[in-house]
mmCIF file of C-alpha atoms in Angstrom:
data_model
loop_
_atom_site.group_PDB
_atom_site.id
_atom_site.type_symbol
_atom_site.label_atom_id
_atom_site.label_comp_id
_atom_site.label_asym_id
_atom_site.label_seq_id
_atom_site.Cartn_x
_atom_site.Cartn_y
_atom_site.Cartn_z
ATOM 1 C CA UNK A 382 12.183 0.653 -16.180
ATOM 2 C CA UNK A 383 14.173 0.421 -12.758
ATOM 3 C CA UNK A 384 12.409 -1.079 -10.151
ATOM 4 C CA UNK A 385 14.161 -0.086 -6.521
ATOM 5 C CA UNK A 386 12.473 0.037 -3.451
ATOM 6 C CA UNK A 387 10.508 3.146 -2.724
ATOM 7 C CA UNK A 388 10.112 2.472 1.692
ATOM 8 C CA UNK A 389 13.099 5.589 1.725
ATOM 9 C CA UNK A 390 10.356 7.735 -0.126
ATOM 10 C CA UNK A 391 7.620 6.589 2.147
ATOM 11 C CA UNK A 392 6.174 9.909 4.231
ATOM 12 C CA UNK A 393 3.542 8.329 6.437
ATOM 13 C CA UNK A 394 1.909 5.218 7.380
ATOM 14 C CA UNK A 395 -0.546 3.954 9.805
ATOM 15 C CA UNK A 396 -2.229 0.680 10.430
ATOM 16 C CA UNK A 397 -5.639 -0.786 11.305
ATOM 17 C CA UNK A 398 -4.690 -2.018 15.035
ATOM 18 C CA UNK A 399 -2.192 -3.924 16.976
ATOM 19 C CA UNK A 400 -2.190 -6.620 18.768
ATOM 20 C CA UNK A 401 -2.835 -5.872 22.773
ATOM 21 C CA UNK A 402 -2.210 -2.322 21.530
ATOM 22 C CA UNK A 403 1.116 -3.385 22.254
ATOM 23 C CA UNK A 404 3.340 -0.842 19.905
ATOM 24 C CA UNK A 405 6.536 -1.313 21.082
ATOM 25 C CA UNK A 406 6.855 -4.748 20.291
ATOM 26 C CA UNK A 407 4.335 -5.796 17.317
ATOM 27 C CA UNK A 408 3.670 -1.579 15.776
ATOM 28 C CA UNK A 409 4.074 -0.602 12.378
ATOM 29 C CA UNK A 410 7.612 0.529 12.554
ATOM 30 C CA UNK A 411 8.452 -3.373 11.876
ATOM 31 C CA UNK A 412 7.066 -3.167 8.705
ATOM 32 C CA UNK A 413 10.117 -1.389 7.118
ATOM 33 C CA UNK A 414 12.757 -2.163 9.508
ATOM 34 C CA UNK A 415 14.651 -4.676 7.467
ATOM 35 C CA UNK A 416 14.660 -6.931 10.143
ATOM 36 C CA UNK A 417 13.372 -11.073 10.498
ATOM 37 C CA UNK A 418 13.202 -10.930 13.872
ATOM 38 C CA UNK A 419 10.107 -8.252 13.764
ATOM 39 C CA UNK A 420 6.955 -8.403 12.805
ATOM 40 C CA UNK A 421 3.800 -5.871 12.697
ATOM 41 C CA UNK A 422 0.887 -8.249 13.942
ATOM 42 C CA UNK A 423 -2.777 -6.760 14.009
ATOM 43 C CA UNK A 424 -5.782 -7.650 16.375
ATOM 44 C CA UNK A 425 -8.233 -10.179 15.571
ATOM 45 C CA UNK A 426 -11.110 -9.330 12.825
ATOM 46 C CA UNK A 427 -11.137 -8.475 9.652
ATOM 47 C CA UNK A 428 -10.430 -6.704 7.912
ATOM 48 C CA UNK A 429 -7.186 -5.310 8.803
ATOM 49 C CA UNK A 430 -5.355 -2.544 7.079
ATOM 50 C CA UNK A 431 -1.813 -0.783 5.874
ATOM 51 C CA UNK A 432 -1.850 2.541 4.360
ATOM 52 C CA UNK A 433 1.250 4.251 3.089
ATOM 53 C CA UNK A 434 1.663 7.552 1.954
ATOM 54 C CA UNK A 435 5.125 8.558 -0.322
ATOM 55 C CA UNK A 436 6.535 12.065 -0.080
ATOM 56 C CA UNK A 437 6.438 12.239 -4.005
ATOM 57 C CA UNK A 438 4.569 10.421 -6.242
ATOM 58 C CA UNK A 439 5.477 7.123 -7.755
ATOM 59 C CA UNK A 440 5.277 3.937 -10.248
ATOM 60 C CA UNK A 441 4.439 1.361 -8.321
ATOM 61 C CA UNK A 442 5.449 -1.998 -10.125
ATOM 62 C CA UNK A 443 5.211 -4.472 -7.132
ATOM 63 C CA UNK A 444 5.300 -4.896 -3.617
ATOM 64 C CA UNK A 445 7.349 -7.675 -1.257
ATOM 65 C CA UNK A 446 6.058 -9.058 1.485
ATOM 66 C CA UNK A 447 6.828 -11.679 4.198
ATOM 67 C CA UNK A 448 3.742 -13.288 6.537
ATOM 68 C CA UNK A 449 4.100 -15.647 9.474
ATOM 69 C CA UNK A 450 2.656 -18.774 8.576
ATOM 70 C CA UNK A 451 -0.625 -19.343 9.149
ATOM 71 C CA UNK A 452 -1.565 -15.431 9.691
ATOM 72 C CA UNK A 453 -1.626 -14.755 5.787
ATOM 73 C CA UNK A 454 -3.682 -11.660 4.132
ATOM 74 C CA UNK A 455 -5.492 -14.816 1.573
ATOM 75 C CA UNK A 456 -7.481 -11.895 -0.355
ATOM 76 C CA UNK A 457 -5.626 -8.825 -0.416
ATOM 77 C CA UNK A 458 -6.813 -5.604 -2.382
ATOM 78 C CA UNK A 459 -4.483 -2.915 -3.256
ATOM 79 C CA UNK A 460 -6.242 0.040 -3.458
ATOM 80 C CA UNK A 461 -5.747 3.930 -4.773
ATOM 81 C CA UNK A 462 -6.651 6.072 -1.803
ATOM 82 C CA UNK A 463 -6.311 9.223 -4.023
ATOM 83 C CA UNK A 464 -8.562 8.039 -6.666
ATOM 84 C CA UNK A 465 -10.535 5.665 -4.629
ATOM 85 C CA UNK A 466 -10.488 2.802 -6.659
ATOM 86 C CA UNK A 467 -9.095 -0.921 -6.378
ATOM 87 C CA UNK A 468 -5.820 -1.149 -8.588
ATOM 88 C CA UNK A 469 -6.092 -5.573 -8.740
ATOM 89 C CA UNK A 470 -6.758 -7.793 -6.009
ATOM 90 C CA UNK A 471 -4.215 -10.033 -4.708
ATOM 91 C CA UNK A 472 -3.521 -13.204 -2.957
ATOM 92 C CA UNK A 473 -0.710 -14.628 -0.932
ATOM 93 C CA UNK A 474 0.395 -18.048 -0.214
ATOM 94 C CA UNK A 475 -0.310 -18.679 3.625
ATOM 95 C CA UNK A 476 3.370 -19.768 3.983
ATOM 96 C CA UNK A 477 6.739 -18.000 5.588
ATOM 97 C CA UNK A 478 8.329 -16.876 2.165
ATOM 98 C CA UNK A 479 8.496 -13.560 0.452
ATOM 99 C CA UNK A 480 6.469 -13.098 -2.143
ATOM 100 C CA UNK A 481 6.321 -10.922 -4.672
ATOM 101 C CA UNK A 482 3.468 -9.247 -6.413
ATOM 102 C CA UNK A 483 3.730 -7.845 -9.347
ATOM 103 C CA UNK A 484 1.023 -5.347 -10.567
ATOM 104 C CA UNK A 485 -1.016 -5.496 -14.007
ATOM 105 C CA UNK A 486 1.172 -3.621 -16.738
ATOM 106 C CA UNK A 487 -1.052 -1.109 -17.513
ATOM 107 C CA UNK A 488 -1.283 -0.079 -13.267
ATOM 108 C CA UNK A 489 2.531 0.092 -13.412
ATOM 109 C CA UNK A 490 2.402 3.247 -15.755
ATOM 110 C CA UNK A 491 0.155 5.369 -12.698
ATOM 111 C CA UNK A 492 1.629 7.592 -11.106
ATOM 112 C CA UNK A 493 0.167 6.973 -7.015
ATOM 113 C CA UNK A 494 0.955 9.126 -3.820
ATOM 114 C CA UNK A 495 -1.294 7.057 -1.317
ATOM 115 C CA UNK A 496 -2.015 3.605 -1.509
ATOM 116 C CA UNK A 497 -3.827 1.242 1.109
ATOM 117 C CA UNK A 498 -3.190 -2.710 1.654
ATOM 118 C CA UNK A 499 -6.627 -3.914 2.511
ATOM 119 C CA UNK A 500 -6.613 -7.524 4.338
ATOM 120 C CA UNK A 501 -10.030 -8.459 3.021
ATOM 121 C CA UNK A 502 -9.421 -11.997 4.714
ATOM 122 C CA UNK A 503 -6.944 -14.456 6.945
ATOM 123 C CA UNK A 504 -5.785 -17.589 6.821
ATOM 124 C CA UNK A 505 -5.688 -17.222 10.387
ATOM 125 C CA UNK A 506 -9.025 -18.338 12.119
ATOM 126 C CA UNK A 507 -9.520 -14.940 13.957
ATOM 127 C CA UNK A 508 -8.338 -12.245 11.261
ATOM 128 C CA UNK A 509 -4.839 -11.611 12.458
ATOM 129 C CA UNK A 510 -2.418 -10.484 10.425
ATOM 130 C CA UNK A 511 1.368 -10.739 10.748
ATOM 131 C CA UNK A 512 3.963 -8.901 8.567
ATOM 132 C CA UNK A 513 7.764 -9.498 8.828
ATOM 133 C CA UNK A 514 8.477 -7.447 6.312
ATOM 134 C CA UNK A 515 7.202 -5.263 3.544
ATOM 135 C CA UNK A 516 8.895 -3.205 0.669
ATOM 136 C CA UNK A 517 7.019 -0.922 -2.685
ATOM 137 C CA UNK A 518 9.350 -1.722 -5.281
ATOM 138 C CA UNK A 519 9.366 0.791 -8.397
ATOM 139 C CA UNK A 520 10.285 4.653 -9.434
ATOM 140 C CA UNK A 521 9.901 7.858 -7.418
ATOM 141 C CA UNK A 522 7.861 9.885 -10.696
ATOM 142 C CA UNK A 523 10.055 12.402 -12.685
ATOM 143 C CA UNK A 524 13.191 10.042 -12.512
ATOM 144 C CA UNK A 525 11.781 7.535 -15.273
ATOM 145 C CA UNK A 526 11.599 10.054 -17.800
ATOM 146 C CA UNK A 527 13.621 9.591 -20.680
ATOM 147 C CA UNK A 528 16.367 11.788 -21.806
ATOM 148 C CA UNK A 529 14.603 14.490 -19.588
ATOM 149 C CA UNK A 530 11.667 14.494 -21.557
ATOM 150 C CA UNK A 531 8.149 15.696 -19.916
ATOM 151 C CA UNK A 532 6.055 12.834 -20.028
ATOM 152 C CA UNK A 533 2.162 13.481 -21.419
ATOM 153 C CA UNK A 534 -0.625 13.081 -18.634
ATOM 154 C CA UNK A 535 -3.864 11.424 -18.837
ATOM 155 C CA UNK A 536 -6.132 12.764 -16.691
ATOM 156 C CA UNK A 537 -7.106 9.815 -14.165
ATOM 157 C CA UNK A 538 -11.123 10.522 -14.200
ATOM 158 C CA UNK A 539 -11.511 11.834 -17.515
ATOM 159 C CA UNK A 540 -9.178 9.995 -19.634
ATOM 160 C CA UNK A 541 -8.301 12.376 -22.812
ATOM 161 C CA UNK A 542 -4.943 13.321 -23.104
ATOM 162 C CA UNK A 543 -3.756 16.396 -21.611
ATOM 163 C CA UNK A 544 -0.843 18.347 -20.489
ATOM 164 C CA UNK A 545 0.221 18.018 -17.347
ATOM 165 C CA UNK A 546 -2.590 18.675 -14.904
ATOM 166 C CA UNK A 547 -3.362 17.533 -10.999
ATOM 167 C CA UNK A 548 -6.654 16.338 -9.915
ATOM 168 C CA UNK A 549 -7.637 16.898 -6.335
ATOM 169 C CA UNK A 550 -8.827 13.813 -4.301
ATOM 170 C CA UNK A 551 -9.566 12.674 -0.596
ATOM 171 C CA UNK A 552 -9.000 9.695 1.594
ATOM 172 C CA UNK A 553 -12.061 8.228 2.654
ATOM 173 C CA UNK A 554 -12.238 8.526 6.749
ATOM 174 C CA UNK A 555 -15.453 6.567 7.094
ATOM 175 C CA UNK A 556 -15.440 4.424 10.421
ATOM 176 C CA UNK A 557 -15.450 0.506 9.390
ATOM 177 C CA UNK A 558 -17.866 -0.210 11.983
ATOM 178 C CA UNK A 559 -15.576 -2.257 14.310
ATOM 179 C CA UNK A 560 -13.857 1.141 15.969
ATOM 180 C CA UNK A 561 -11.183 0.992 13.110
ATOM 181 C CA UNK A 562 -10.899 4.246 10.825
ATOM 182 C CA UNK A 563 -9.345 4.409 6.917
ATOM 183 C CA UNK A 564 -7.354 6.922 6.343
ATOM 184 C CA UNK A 565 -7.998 10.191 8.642
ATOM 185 C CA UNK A 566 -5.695 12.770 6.635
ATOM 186 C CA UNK A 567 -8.455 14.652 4.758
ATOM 187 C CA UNK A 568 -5.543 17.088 2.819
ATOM 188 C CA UNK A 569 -6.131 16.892 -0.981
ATOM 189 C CA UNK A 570 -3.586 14.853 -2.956
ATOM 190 C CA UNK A 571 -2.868 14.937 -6.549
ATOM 191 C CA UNK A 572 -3.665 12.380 -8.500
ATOM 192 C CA UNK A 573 -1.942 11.748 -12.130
ATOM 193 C CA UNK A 574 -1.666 9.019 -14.992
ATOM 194 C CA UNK A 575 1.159 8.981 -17.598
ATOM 195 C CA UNK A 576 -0.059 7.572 -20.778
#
């Protein structure tokens, strides 16, 4: 199974905060800008969020990322927005080097549309969070087929095998309590596993 980057299929994404509300210089946009000399860097206080939304739905195999030293996500949860569940936790080395994370076997095989990068905790004393750079490394769905063939569905929730079918689901908007919202798009989003 190829494993490219998926940021050029990536619709939407918003974060928890930035630092001094400052945009232009520390915002989200230098997440995916292929650039060193940017970085995304959040306010104090955990925990801090990114949530990315692709314009098709995809394997995800494993995500890249780059911290600044010392301002580390040390427990990281990936979670399915869609299905609102944690896919695996994760946790980062609090050093300048990109890392890779590869996700369990069995999570490479779902097919996701939105997907949220929870900073549970930082190796930073107040919470912050700085990203130099972050890529979603797998398949956009429908182009890992083989020889054309329609893949069989699991349902996500139910679990028997099925042709292919689309579950509805919802982001969760709840307020986090510290002024901070999850996801705010309330529009339905399909949610399938290939078995």
């Amino acid at each position: 199974m190829a494993s490219d980057s998926l940021v050029k299929h990536i619709s939407n994404y918003r974060v928890s905060s930035v630092l001094n509300r400052d945009v232009t210089l520390l915002g989200k946009q230098n997440l995916f800008d292929g650039s060193v000399e940017t970085c995304w860097n959040s306010e104090q206080g955990t925990p801090q969020h990114i949530l990315v939304e692709f314009a098709q739905p995809v394997y995800l195999r494993e995500l890249h990322v780059q911290f600044q030293g010392g301002f580390a996500g040390s427990k990281t949860r990936l979670i399915d927005v869609d299905c609102k569940r944690d896919i695996c936790p994760l946790f980062f080395e609090d050093n300048n080097a990109l890392q890779t994370a590869k996700l369990p076997a069995a999570e490479q095989n779902v097919v996701r549309r939105r997907i949220k990068l929870q900073f549970v905790s930082s190796t930073d004393f107040y919470g912050r969070i700085i990203v130099y750079s972050l890529d979603f490394r797998g398949s956009v769905a429908g182009e890992d087929t083989a020889n054309g063939e329609t893949a069989r569905l699991k349902l996500a929730e139910g679990g028997e095998t099925a042709e292919p079918h689309v579950t509805e689901g919802t982001a969760d908007s709840q307020p986090t309590g510290d002024g901070k919202h999850d996801a705010d798009d309330d529009s339905p989003a399909p949610v399938i596993v290939i078995i």
